[in-house]
Amino acid sequence: MEKLLILLISLLMAMRGAWADDNKLLSPSKLEMFVDDLPIMPKVQGFSVRDGALVPGNLTIGMFQKLWKFHRDLPATRVFAYGLSKESATVPGPTIEARRGVHTHITWENHLPSRHILPWDPTIPTAKPSSGGVPTVVHLHGGVHPPFSDGNSNSWFTSGFHSTGPTWSSPTSSYPNVQPPGNLWYHDHAMGLTRVNLLTGLIGAYILRDPSLESSLPLPSSPFDLNLIVFDRSFRTDGSIYMNSTGNNPSIHPEWQPEYFGDAIIVNGKAWPRLHVQRRRYRFRILNASNARFFRFSFSNALPFFHIGSDSTYLPKPVKTTGFLLAPSEIADVIVDFSDSPTDSAILLNHAKYPFPSGDPVDEINSKVMKFVIERQRSPDQSRIPRHLIRFPKPSPQSAVKTRYITMYEYTTPSDEPTHLYLNGKAYEDPATETPKSGTSEIWHVINLTDDNHPLHIHLAHLSVLEQREILELEKFKDCMTKLNDAIKCHVDNHAVGKKDKVAKHERGWKNVFKAQPGFVTTMLVRFKLLGPGNTTYPFDATAEPGYVYHCHILDHEDNAMMRPLKLQP
Ligand SMILES: *[C@@H]1O[C@H](CO)[C@@H](O)[C@H](O)[C@H]1NC(C)=O
Ligand SMILES: *[C@@H]1O[C@H](CO)[C@@H](O)[C@H](O)[C@H]1NC(C)=O
Ligand SMILES: *[C@@H]1O[C@H](CO)[C@@H](O)[C@H](O)[C@H]1NC(C)=O
Ligand SMILES: *[C@@H]1O[C@H](CO)[C@@H](O)[C@H](O)[C@H]1NC(C)=O
Ligand SMILES: *[C@@H]1O[C@H](CO)[C@@H](O)[C@H](O)[C@H]1NC(C)=O
Ligand SMILES: [Cu+2]
């Protein structure tokens, strides 16, 4: 019966896909570049002030279906958007500004209709609400918070909390904001739906500030401190979001495809926007919120980037680059000094192949991201790029109490079409095997046996990459792993100790996601305790149910099912 139903669904989806594919796909060349101004998302304060003192902030943020204009010449697009109200909801959602040490409590409400905008696949491990609706759950990416607030994929809920997932416990999430200042983001994390829920617009930025540490840094501040949230989308001529809804193995998964790529590049909700800037320094917190597209950014006029932070927090010192690679979910926190610009405009470019690193090259259209129009006259500028930023404890590999091997596998049909991806050859539902002791650090060797670069994201923890080393006899290693699934034995027998690849300087700080290169062992120190200075004990029970997860941040992989539980022990 179920087989028959799946067959029927796949047939319907194939028909629907074929019809949409043939008739209505928008050529991105129809959208003139740099005609819309870059939107600045509304700001929401995550704390309150009472009698001059900061007290916890209590917010209610909803998810709404509405229409959103991605481009002047594109009809409005049906999206799912976060906002304080339907009228004020945006794509991306409002930027939440929190203060270190002051709780932010957020009640996330689902006001979405009974049907999803995009097709989703019932044959991958997925939320299945008994009474219809769109399952959602919010994860604060990079957050250090108790397990019940982590947006566990099985803690999903539908409109009015009519249906809830097996680990759902509370409509309100509590974010203690105890970690170092930095750049976080919130996004959907529902089981099997993350890729489609983000594609419809459920993304937003969250900035954690700590004036006691940051006010001494002479960095550009508001209004010269801006978030740039970048993602790729395809559209039909009627404005609707286009996703190829015919699986690459439709008899196994009618809809699921291993990687989504859109051909329009969107920044802060507009396709190829422009921003008028003063001839001075700006701070840009750049977030790659693509499902699968990597970006290798550079400026058309070779302006440099000064990296001051990455996805968790500040670097100890600024690092200058002329370009950098950003995986999905990675964040670059950079200063750009337009007063050095030899030209009056600069285009932010992208040169990453897709899939990265061995896919198609970008073309004239998707190699461009946005345009900066620079004033002729210099503006006064009190900001500087300081020699030193903020120092955190250096990673100390000697402190690690345990070593683990995490192996990335892709499973294919005999004709080499991907069917699913696993970590350590295990399904998400298999009992937790990564069970670190709260308050300790561990060494994780991440072994990538696939052809793709998988950005590995670990909830709660901070990680620091120690080295990335090539696997010398990759085929032998793969055969060994396929037979034994024993990374230690295969590692030793096959001498996975080829040449080292340098870790880019701007990626040597504390992070929460790192790109695992294909055919390499990436070794990282993973810290399951607060990042100091000061008391490193989590001020909440990190060992409580339902625990945390770690996963690949290519969303199409995460959904099927490159994700495993992470269950801390007392
Ligand atoms: C927010 O709620 C918490 C308790 O959940 C309370 O302590 C705090 O005072 C509230 N903040 C405001 C501004 O009402
Ligand atoms: C959609 O995906 C299917 C399966 O991978 C493929 O055969 C088809 O050509 C794709 N359609 C488009 C318009 O790319
Ligand atoms: C964004 O992330 C995706 C998915 O990991 C990646 O393929 C893409 O290259 C990233 N883009 C940038 C600019 O880093
Ligand atoms: C995983 O390995 C493949 C090739 O073996 C590579 O293309 C890909 O970039 C690797 N992933 C990461 C995250 O390094
Ligand atoms: C450290 O923080 C934890 C959690 O807030 C607290 O229980 C503990 O007493 C603190 N330890 C010290 C030495 O301040
Ligand atoms: Cu992946």
PDB file of C-alpha atoms and ligand atoms in Angstrom, residues 48 50 55-56 58 105, ligand 1:
ATOM      1  CA  SER A  48      14.840  44.895  27.753  1.00  0.00           C
ATOM      2  CA  ARG A  50      14.237  48.268  33.354  1.00  0.00           C
ATOM      3  CA  VAL A  55      16.744  42.395  31.887  1.00  0.00           C
ATOM      4  CA  PRO A  56      15.789  39.341  29.824  1.00  0.00           C
ATOM      5  CA  ASN A  58      10.729  38.176  25.792  1.00  0.00           C
ATOM      6  CA  HIS A 105      13.348  34.159  25.435  1.00  0.00           C
TER       7      HIS A 105
HETATM    8  C1  LIG B   1      10.751  38.101  30.532  1.00  0.00           C
HETATM    9  O1  LIG B   1      10.364  36.915  31.183  1.00  0.00           O
HETATM   10  C2  LIG B   1      11.172  36.563  32.297  1.00  0.00           C
HETATM   11  C3  LIG B   1      10.662  35.257  32.866  1.00  0.00           C
HETATM   12  O2  LIG B   1      10.406  34.347  31.864  1.00  0.00           O
HETATM   13  C4  LIG B   1      11.121  37.663  33.335  1.00  0.00           C
HETATM   14  O3  LIG B   1      12.031  37.364  34.375  1.00  0.00           O
HETATM   15  C5  LIG B   1      11.512  38.993  32.708  1.00  0.00           C
HETATM   16  O4  LIG B   1      11.359  40.041  33.638  1.00  0.00           O
HETATM   17  C6  LIG B   1      10.653  39.273  31.483  1.00  0.00           C
HETATM   18  N1  LIG B   1      11.124  40.496  30.862  1.00  0.00           N
HETATM   19  C7  LIG B   1      10.305  41.518  30.627  1.00  0.00           C
HETATM   20  C8  LIG B   1      10.916  42.738  30.005  1.00  0.00           C
HETATM   21  O5  LIG B   1       9.134  41.478  30.861  1.00  0.00           O
END
